[in-house]
């Protein structure tokens, strides 16, 4: 298990849904929310991975759900079946693309793939889960954007950049609409974080390219999964109620 913070159990009694919870940043986010007392519903299409993460959580606080958030019908059914236990905290974490493709070589299929993986699930679960939050007068939604949606990417392609920029725009409009009802909506724009996928892409680069990227990053390194998850969890906390529509940059100074 990754190291988790010793924060007070300020989420006791709260329910959190975390998508893409089978690995990486979202798995660590789930661990940290459970450590704070949340009952965490972990959603991922990799059943073996999501069950393994759920077993790590304390006191039976992990509930694994094998589902694909890009299947809108499946998400509608999940929300309907969970009507009595809809989340107080929603972390939309799906997406990611380490395919470096020049814009002239991208196709319409690449664009729709990126939009589906990075925006569709976030759109669907936010619109389905926030009405109950608004009725309760309390809610936290955190969408995983990317430094790519803020500027450009060394690791991916223009279709991915467009999708992550759309996540940021969606976040801001939802924040505007939902703030009067006690629901705050924020995004975290991570830079290069040493998840398994990014670390593999990093290792596959020519040494000169790695040096060039590191040289443009004031921190001169990749971020850790623990650092990435800590930023997400901060926006889930009880004392984050006056922070909404923000984009929290976690990138070692690569984009300021």
Tab-separated table of N, CA, C and O in Angstrom, residues 37-131:
chain	number	residue	atom	x	y	z
A	37	UNK	N	-11.988	8.366	6.666
A	37	UNK	CA	-13.270	7.881	7.145
A	37	UNK	C	-14.344	7.742	6.100
A	37	UNK	O	-15.483	7.385	6.429
A	38	UNK	N	-14.046	8.026	4.839
A	38	UNK	CA	-15.033	7.873	3.770
A	38	UNK	C	-15.284	6.401	3.460
A	38	UNK	O	-14.370	5.581	3.469
A	39	UNK	N	-16.521	6.098	3.138
A	39	UNK	CA	-16.836	4.833	2.487
A	39	UNK	C	-16.667	5.072	0.993
A	39	UNK	O	-17.324	5.933	0.420
A	40	UNK	N	-15.754	4.330	0.374
A	40	UNK	CA	-15.330	4.647	-0.984
A	40	UNK	C	-15.832	3.582	-1.962
A	40	UNK	O	-15.533	2.392	-1.823
A	41	UNK	N	-16.594	4.035	-2.940
A	41	UNK	CA	-17.004	3.177	-4.051
A	41	UNK	C	-15.958	3.362	-5.144
A	41	UNK	O	-15.781	4.468	-5.677
A	42	UNK	N	-15.239	2.277	-5.441
A	42	UNK	CA	-14.146	2.320	-6.407
A	42	UNK	C	-14.659	1.773	-7.735
A	42	UNK	O	-15.088	0.612	-7.809
A	43	UNK	N	-14.625	2.602	-8.766
A	43	UNK	CA	-15.179	2.240	-10.068
A	43	UNK	C	-14.040	2.109	-11.077
A	43	UNK	O	-13.233	3.033	-11.239
A	44	UNK	N	-13.980	0.966	-11.737
A	44	UNK	CA	-12.950	0.730	-12.745
A	44	UNK	C	-13.399	-0.445	-13.605
A	44	UNK	O	-14.082	-1.345	-13.113
A	45	UNK	N	-13.021	-0.447	-14.857
A	45	UNK	CA	-13.398	-1.564	-15.716
A	45	UNK	C	-12.486	-2.776	-15.544
A	45	UNK	O	-12.789	-3.850	-16.044
A	46	UNK	N	-11.375	-2.604	-14.823
A	46	UNK	CA	-10.468	-3.716	-14.513
A	46	UNK	C	-10.884	-4.309	-13.165
A	46	UNK	O	-10.515	-3.799	-12.108
A	47	UNK	N	-11.678	-5.372	-13.212
A	47	UNK	CA	-12.253	-5.925	-11.985
A	47	UNK	C	-11.188	-6.408	-11.013
A	47	UNK	O	-11.267	-6.158	-9.798
A	48	UNK	N	-10.179	-7.092	-11.512
A	48	UNK	CA	-9.138	-7.615	-10.628
A	48	UNK	C	-8.402	-6.479	-9.914
A	48	UNK	O	-8.160	-6.542	-8.705
A	49	UNK	N	-8.076	-5.429	-10.656
A	49	UNK	CA	-7.336	-4.313	-10.063
A	49	UNK	C	-8.169	-3.581	-9.019
A	49	UNK	O	-7.679	-3.257	-7.929
A	50	UNK	N	-9.444	-3.319	-9.336
A	50	UNK	CA	-10.255	-2.528	-8.410
A	50	UNK	C	-10.575	-3.325	-7.142
A	50	UNK	O	-10.655	-2.763	-6.037
A	51	UNK	N	-10.723	-4.631	-7.274
A	51	UNK	CA	-10.931	-5.456	-6.080
A	51	UNK	C	-9.680	-5.485	-5.204
A	51	UNK	O	-9.774	-5.487	-3.968
A	52	UNK	N	-8.525	-5.499	-5.830
A	52	UNK	CA	-7.281	-5.505	-5.059
A	52	UNK	C	-7.131	-4.217	-4.256
A	52	UNK	O	-6.740	-4.245	-3.081
A	53	UNK	N	-7.443	-3.074	-4.858
A	53	UNK	CA	-7.362	-1.809	-4.131
A	53	UNK	C	-8.395	-1.771	-3.005
A	53	UNK	O	-8.096	-1.342	-1.884
A	54	UNK	N	-9.599	-2.250	-3.264
A	54	UNK	CA	-10.649	-2.251	-2.239
A	54	UNK	C	-10.227	-3.057	-1.019
A	54	UNK	O	-10.540	-2.684	0.124
A	55	UNK	N	-9.504	-4.155	-1.247
A	55	UNK	CA	-9.064	-4.989	-0.111
A	55	UNK	C	-8.041	-4.271	0.760
A	55	UNK	O	-7.867	-4.631	1.937
A	56	UNK	N	-7.367	-3.278	0.211
A	56	UNK	CA	-6.373	-2.537	0.999
A	56	UNK	C	-7.011	-1.546	1.964
A	56	UNK	O	-6.360	-1.124	2.922
A	57	UNK	N	-8.250	-1.168	1.719
A	57	UNK	CA	-8.837	-0.088	2.500
A	57	UNK	C	-9.259	-0.573	3.877
A	57	UNK	O	-9.684	-1.716	4.049
A	58	UNK	N	-9.177	0.295	4.877
A	58	UNK	CA	-9.457	-0.126	6.252
A	58	UNK	C	-10.937	-0.302	6.532
A	58	UNK	O	-11.799	0.315	5.882
A	59	UNK	N	-11.226	-1.160	7.496
A	59	UNK	CA	-12.570	-1.256	8.085
A	59	UNK	C	-13.668	-1.543	7.070
A	59	UNK	O	-14.803	-1.108	7.244
A	60	UNK	N	-13.328	-2.242	6.006
A	60	UNK	CA	-14.338	-2.562	5.008
A	60	UNK	C	-14.891	-1.348	4.301
A	60	UNK	O	-16.037	-1.364	3.830
A	61	UNK	N	-14.113	-0.284	4.184
A	61	UNK	CA	-14.616	0.959	3.611
A	61	UNK	C	-14.561	0.980	2.088
A	61	UNK	O	-15.018	1.941	1.476
A	62	UNK	N	-14.004	-0.040	1.461
A	62	UNK	CA	-13.901	-0.069	0.009
A	62	UNK	C	-14.965	-0.935	-0.631
A	62	UNK	O	-15.152	-2.096	-0.254
A	63	UNK	N	-15.693	-0.390	-1.594
A	63	UNK	CA	-16.726	-1.115	-2.326
A	63	UNK	C	-16.332	-1.129	-3.804
A	63	UNK	O	-16.457	-0.102	-4.490
A	64	UNK	N	-15.831	-2.260	-4.330
A	64	UNK	CA	-15.408	-2.281	-5.728
A	64	UNK	C	-16.592	-2.426	-6.674
A	64	UNK	O	-17.514	-3.198	-6.436
A	65	UNK	N	-16.564	-1.670	-7.754
A	65	UNK	CA	-17.584	-1.754	-8.795
A	65	UNK	C	-16.865	-1.867	-10.135
A	65	UNK	O	-16.108	-0.964	-10.510
A	66	UNK	N	-17.072	-2.965	-10.821
A	66	UNK	CA	-16.485	-3.149	-12.144
A	66	UNK	C	-17.446	-2.561	-13.171
A	66	UNK	O	-18.538	-3.093	-13.398
A	67	UNK	N	-17.062	-1.438	-13.771
A	67	UNK	CA	-17.928	-0.759	-14.732
A	67	UNK	C	-17.079	0.170	-15.579
A	67	UNK	O	-16.024	0.645	-15.154
A	68	UNK	N	-17.567	0.435	-16.780
A	68	UNK	CA	-16.907	1.337	-17.711
A	68	UNK	C	-17.681	2.654	-17.713
A	68	UNK	O	-18.846	2.690	-18.126
A	69	UNK	N	-17.058	3.726	-17.256
A	69	UNK	CA	-17.785	4.986	-17.129
A	69	UNK	C	-18.119	5.609	-18.482
A	69	UNK	O	-18.928	6.544	-18.540
A	70	UNK	N	-17.533	5.108	-19.545
A	70	UNK	CA	-17.912	5.607	-20.871
A	70	UNK	C	-19.163	4.917	-21.402
A	70	UNK	O	-19.671	5.293	-22.469
A	71	UNK	N	-19.674	3.943	-20.664
A	71	UNK	CA	-20.947	3.286	-20.997
A	71	UNK	C	-22.048	4.034	-20.246
A	71	UNK	O	-22.314	3.771	-19.073
A	72	UNK	N	-22.657	4.980	-20.916
A	72	UNK	CA	-23.627	5.853	-20.247
A	72	UNK	C	-24.788	5.069	-19.657
A	72	UNK	O	-25.240	5.345	-18.534
A	73	UNK	N	-25.277	4.070	-20.366
A	73	UNK	CA	-26.363	3.254	-19.844
A	73	UNK	C	-25.982	2.575	-18.545
A	73	UNK	O	-26.797	2.504	-17.606
A	74	UNK	N	-24.757	2.067	-18.465
A	74	UNK	CA	-24.299	1.420	-17.234
A	74	UNK	C	-24.235	2.412	-16.083
A	74	UNK	O	-24.575	2.074	-14.938
A	75	UNK	N	-23.822	3.651	-16.363
A	75	UNK	CA	-23.755	4.655	-15.304
A	75	UNK	C	-25.158	5.068	-14.843
A	75	UNK	O	-25.386	5.273	-13.648
A	76	UNK	N	-26.074	5.167	-15.768
A	76	UNK	CA	-27.455	5.480	-15.391
A	76	UNK	C	-28.003	4.392	-14.473
A	76	UNK	O	-28.645	4.678	-13.447
A	77	UNK	N	-27.738	3.133	-14.818
A	77	UNK	CA	-28.209	2.020	-13.975
A	77	UNK	C	-27.533	2.035	-12.611
A	77	UNK	O	-28.186	1.802	-11.577
A	78	UNK	N	-26.240	2.310	-12.575
A	78	UNK	CA	-25.517	2.341	-11.302
A	78	UNK	C	-26.090	3.405	-10.373
A	78	UNK	O	-26.309	3.159	-9.180
A	79	UNK	N	-26.336	4.581	-10.908
A	79	UNK	CA	-26.891	5.666	-10.083
A	79	UNK	C	-28.300	5.308	-9.609
A	79	UNK	O	-28.658	5.535	-8.446
A	80	UNK	N	-29.101	4.724	-10.476
A	80	UNK	CA	-30.463	4.336	-10.089
A	80	UNK	C	-30.439	3.281	-8.990
A	80	UNK	O	-31.225	3.333	-8.035
A	81	UNK	N	-29.528	2.328	-9.102
A	81	UNK	CA	-29.432	1.253	-8.105
A	81	UNK	C	-28.844	1.747	-6.790
A	81	UNK	O	-28.997	1.090	-5.759
A	82	UNK	N	-28.172	2.889	-6.813
A	82	UNK	CA	-27.503	3.421	-5.624
A	82	UNK	C	-28.226	4.643	-5.068
A	82	UNK	O	-27.628	5.446	-4.341
A	83	UNK	N	-29.493	4.787	-5.396
A	83	UNK	CA	-30.229	6.010	-5.069
A	83	UNK	C	-30.144	6.374	-3.593
A	83	UNK	O	-30.125	7.563	-3.242
A	84	UNK	N	-30.074	5.373	-2.729
A	84	UNK	CA	-30.030	5.650	-1.295
A	84	UNK	C	-28.624	5.975	-0.808
A	84	UNK	O	-28.451	6.412	0.333
A	85	UNK	N	-27.609	5.762	-1.642
A	85	UNK	CA	-26.222	5.966	-1.224
A	85	UNK	C	-25.429	6.678	-2.304
A	85	UNK	O	-24.323	6.265	-2.653
A	86	UNK	N	-25.962	7.749	-2.836
A	86	UNK	CA	-25.236	8.518	-3.832
A	86	UNK	C	-24.126	9.324	-3.146
A	86	UNK	O	-24.209	9.634	-1.963
A	87	UNK	N	-23.089	9.670	-3.883
A	87	UNK	CA	-21.894	10.210	-3.230
A	87	UNK	C	-22.052	11.631	-2.707
A	87	UNK	O	-22.764	12.455	-3.271
A	88	UNK	N	-21.313	11.889	-1.638
A	88	UNK	CA	-21.074	13.246	-1.169
A	88	UNK	C	-19.847	13.819	-1.864
A	88	UNK	O	-19.703	15.034	-1.989
A	89	UNK	N	-18.944	12.921	-2.270
A	89	UNK	CA	-17.691	13.278	-2.924
A	89	UNK	C	-17.593	12.473	-4.206
A	89	UNK	O	-17.757	11.251	-4.194
A	90	UNK	N	-17.336	13.150	-5.322
A	90	UNK	CA	-17.179	12.476	-6.612
A	90	UNK	C	-15.843	12.883	-7.211
A	90	UNK	O	-15.587	14.070	-7.438
A	91	UNK	N	-14.986	11.904	-7.452
A	91	UNK	CA	-13.706	12.141	-8.106
A	91	UNK	C	-13.754	11.487	-9.481
A	91	UNK	O	-13.828	10.261	-9.590
A	92	UNK	N	-13.758	12.320	-10.506
A	92	UNK	CA	-13.796	11.829	-11.885
A	92	UNK	C	-12.372	11.740	-12.403
A	92	UNK	O	-11.759	12.752	-12.743
A	93	UNK	N	-11.872	10.511	-12.452
A	93	UNK	CA	-10.452	10.356	-12.737
A	93	UNK	C	-10.096	9.604	-13.987
A	93	UNK	O	-8.930	9.247	-14.178
A	94	UNK	N	-11.048	9.309	-14.853
A	94	UNK	CA	-10.711	8.494	-16.019
A	94	UNK	C	-9.964	9.316	-17.058
A	94	UNK	O	-9.955	10.541	-17.016
A	95	UNK	N	-9.341	8.619	-17.990
A	95	UNK	CA	-8.650	9.298	-19.072
A	95	UNK	C	-7.159	9.054	-19.028
A	95	UNK	O	-6.632	8.297	-18.210
A	96	UNK	N	-6.468	9.724	-19.909
A	96	UNK	CA	-5.027	9.550	-20.034
A	96	UNK	C	-4.687	9.004	-21.403
A	96	UNK	O	-5.438	8.210	-21.971
A	97	UNK	N	-3.576	9.455	-21.935
A	97	UNK	CA	-3.165	9.026	-23.267
A	97	UNK	C	-1.687	9.339	-23.417
A	97	UNK	O	-1.282	10.502	-23.345
A	98	UNK	N	-0.867	8.334	-23.602
A	98	UNK	CA	0.564	8.549	-23.779
A	98	UNK	C	1.001	8.284	-25.222
A	98	UNK	O	2.169	8.059	-25.487
A	99	UNK	N	0.037	8.358	-26.147
A	99	UNK	CA	0.375	8.195	-27.563
A	99	UNK	C	0.813	9.548	-28.132
A	99	UNK	O	0.005	10.460	-28.253
A	100	UNK	N	2.080	9.674	-28.455
A	100	UNK	CA	2.595	10.908	-29.041
A	100	UNK	C	2.386	10.845	-30.550
A	100	UNK	O	3.096	10.131	-31.265
A	101	UNK	N	1.386	11.602	-31.043
A	101	UNK	CA	1.004	11.565	-32.455
A	101	UNK	C	0.981	12.998	-32.986
A	101	UNK	O	0.289	13.849	-32.434
A	102	UNK	N	1.699	13.294	-34.052
A	102	UNK	CA	1.630	14.645	-34.635
A	102	UNK	C	0.211	14.969	-35.087
A	102	UNK	O	-0.537	14.087	-35.506
A	103	UNK	N	-0.158	16.246	-35.022
A	103	UNK	CA	-1.525	16.636	-35.328
A	103	UNK	C	-1.926	16.228	-36.748
A	103	UNK	O	-3.081	15.842	-36.990
A	104	UNK	N	-1.013	16.285	-37.682
A	104	UNK	CA	-1.353	15.945	-39.068
A	104	UNK	C	-1.673	14.465	-39.241
A	104	UNK	O	-2.269	14.071	-40.252
A	105	UNK	N	-1.291	13.662	-38.273
A	105	UNK	CA	-1.540	12.227	-38.362
A	105	UNK	C	-2.736	11.772	-37.528
A	105	UNK	O	-3.110	10.595	-37.550
A	106	UNK	N	-3.342	12.690	-36.794
A	106	UNK	CA	-4.519	12.345	-36.007
A	106	UNK	C	-5.739	12.161	-36.912
A	106	UNK	O	-5.841	12.779	-37.969
A	107	UNK	N	-6.665	11.338	-36.443
A	107	UNK	CA	-7.902	11.103	-37.180
A	107	UNK	C	-9.092	11.483	-36.318
A	107	UNK	O	-8.965	11.718	-35.109
A	108	UNK	N	-10.255	11.511	-36.941
A	108	UNK	CA	-11.472	11.757	-36.186
A	108	UNK	C	-11.668	10.701	-35.108
A	108	UNK	O	-12.147	11.003	-34.007
A	109	UNK	N	-11.271	9.480	-35.391
A	109	UNK	CA	-11.365	8.415	-34.392
A	109	UNK	C	-10.546	8.742	-33.155
A	109	UNK	O	-10.977	8.502	-32.020
A	110	UNK	N	-9.365	9.312	-33.353
A	110	UNK	CA	-8.529	9.700	-32.214
A	110	UNK	C	-9.222	10.759	-31.359
A	110	UNK	O	-9.162	10.714	-30.123
A	111	UNK	N	-9.872	11.710	-32.032
A	111	UNK	CA	-10.568	12.753	-31.282
A	111	UNK	C	-11.704	12.180	-30.458
A	111	UNK	O	-11.828	12.473	-29.251
A	112	UNK	N	-12.548	11.358	-31.053
A	112	UNK	CA	-13.679	10.789	-30.315
A	112	UNK	C	-13.204	9.858	-29.209
A	112	UNK	O	-13.806	9.802	-28.136
A	113	UNK	N	-12.109	9.161	-29.461
A	113	UNK	CA	-11.555	8.297	-28.408
A	113	UNK	C	-11.129	9.135	-27.199
A	113	UNK	O	-11.412	8.773	-26.058
A	114	UNK	N	-10.458	10.244	-27.451
A	114	UNK	CA	-10.009	11.100	-26.356
A	114	UNK	C	-11.177	11.737	-25.612
A	114	UNK	O	-11.194	11.805	-24.380
A	115	UNK	N	-12.164	12.209	-26.361
A	115	UNK	CA	-13.326	12.811	-25.719
A	115	UNK	C	-14.090	11.798	-24.884
A	115	UNK	O	-14.551	12.096	-23.770
A	116	UNK	N	-14.234	10.585	-25.400
A	116	UNK	CA	-14.934	9.546	-24.656
A	116	UNK	C	-14.182	9.192	-23.378
A	116	UNK	O	-14.759	9.136	-22.287
A	117	UNK	N	-12.875	8.981	-23.485
A	117	UNK	CA	-12.091	8.539	-22.334
A	117	UNK	C	-11.948	9.623	-21.277
A	117	UNK	O	-11.910	9.331	-20.080
A	118	UNK	N	-11.884	10.880	-21.692
A	118	UNK	CA	-11.543	11.944	-20.755
A	118	UNK	C	-12.693	12.841	-20.342
A	118	UNK	O	-12.628	13.476	-19.293
A	119	UNK	N	-13.735	12.927	-21.172
A	119	UNK	CA	-14.820	13.853	-20.884
A	119	UNK	C	-16.151	13.170	-20.616
A	119	UNK	O	-16.895	13.582	-19.719
A	120	UNK	N	-16.474	12.134	-21.364
A	120	UNK	CA	-17.821	11.567	-21.312
A	120	UNK	C	-18.195	11.065	-19.919
A	120	UNK	O	-19.262	11.385	-19.395
A	121	UNK	N	-17.338	10.281	-19.289
A	121	UNK	CA	-17.650	9.758	-17.963
A	121	UNK	C	-17.787	10.855	-16.930
A	121	UNK	O	-18.673	10.816	-16.058
A	122	UNK	N	-16.913	11.862	-17.018
A	122	UNK	CA	-16.992	13.011	-16.116
A	122	UNK	C	-18.320	13.740	-16.284
A	122	UNK	O	-18.990	14.079	-15.305
A	123	UNK	N	-18.697	13.968	-17.519
A	123	UNK	CA	-19.974	14.613	-17.825
A	123	UNK	C	-21.143	13.802	-17.270
A	123	UNK	O	-22.038	14.341	-16.597
A	124	UNK	N	-21.135	12.499	-17.520
A	124	UNK	CA	-22.264	11.653	-17.149
A	124	UNK	C	-22.436	11.577	-15.635
A	124	UNK	O	-23.532	11.815	-15.104
A	125	UNK	N	-21.367	11.239	-14.912
A	125	UNK	CA	-21.512	11.062	-13.470
A	125	UNK	C	-21.762	12.390	-12.759
A	125	UNK	O	-22.496	12.435	-11.772
A	126	UNK	N	-21.200	13.469	-13.271
A	126	UNK	CA	-21.470	14.768	-12.646
A	126	UNK	C	-22.944	15.134	-12.780
A	126	UNK	O	-23.593	15.548	-11.807
A	127	UNK	N	-23.487	14.989	-13.972
A	127	UNK	CA	-24.896	15.375	-14.152
A	127	UNK	C	-25.844	14.440	-13.402
A	127	UNK	O	-26.914	14.861	-12.957
A	128	UNK	N	-25.447	13.176	-13.202
A	128	UNK	CA	-26.312	12.223	-12.519
A	128	UNK	C	-26.215	12.314	-10.996
A	128	UNK	O	-27.199	12.069	-10.289
A	129	UNK	N	-25.028	12.657	-10.484
A	129	UNK	CA	-24.813	12.613	-9.026
A	129	UNK	C	-25.001	13.955	-8.326
A	129	UNK	O	-25.331	13.989	-7.133
A	130	UNK	N	-24.802	15.062	-9.030
A	130	UNK	CA	-24.876	16.347	-8.323
A	130	UNK	C	-26.279	16.777	-7.904
A	130	UNK	O	-26.395	17.546	-6.929
A	131	UNK	N	-27.369	16.323	-8.560
A	131	UNK	CA	-28.675	16.726	-8.025
A	131	UNK	C	-28.894	16.291	-6.578
A	131	UNK	O	-29.448	17.063	-5.768
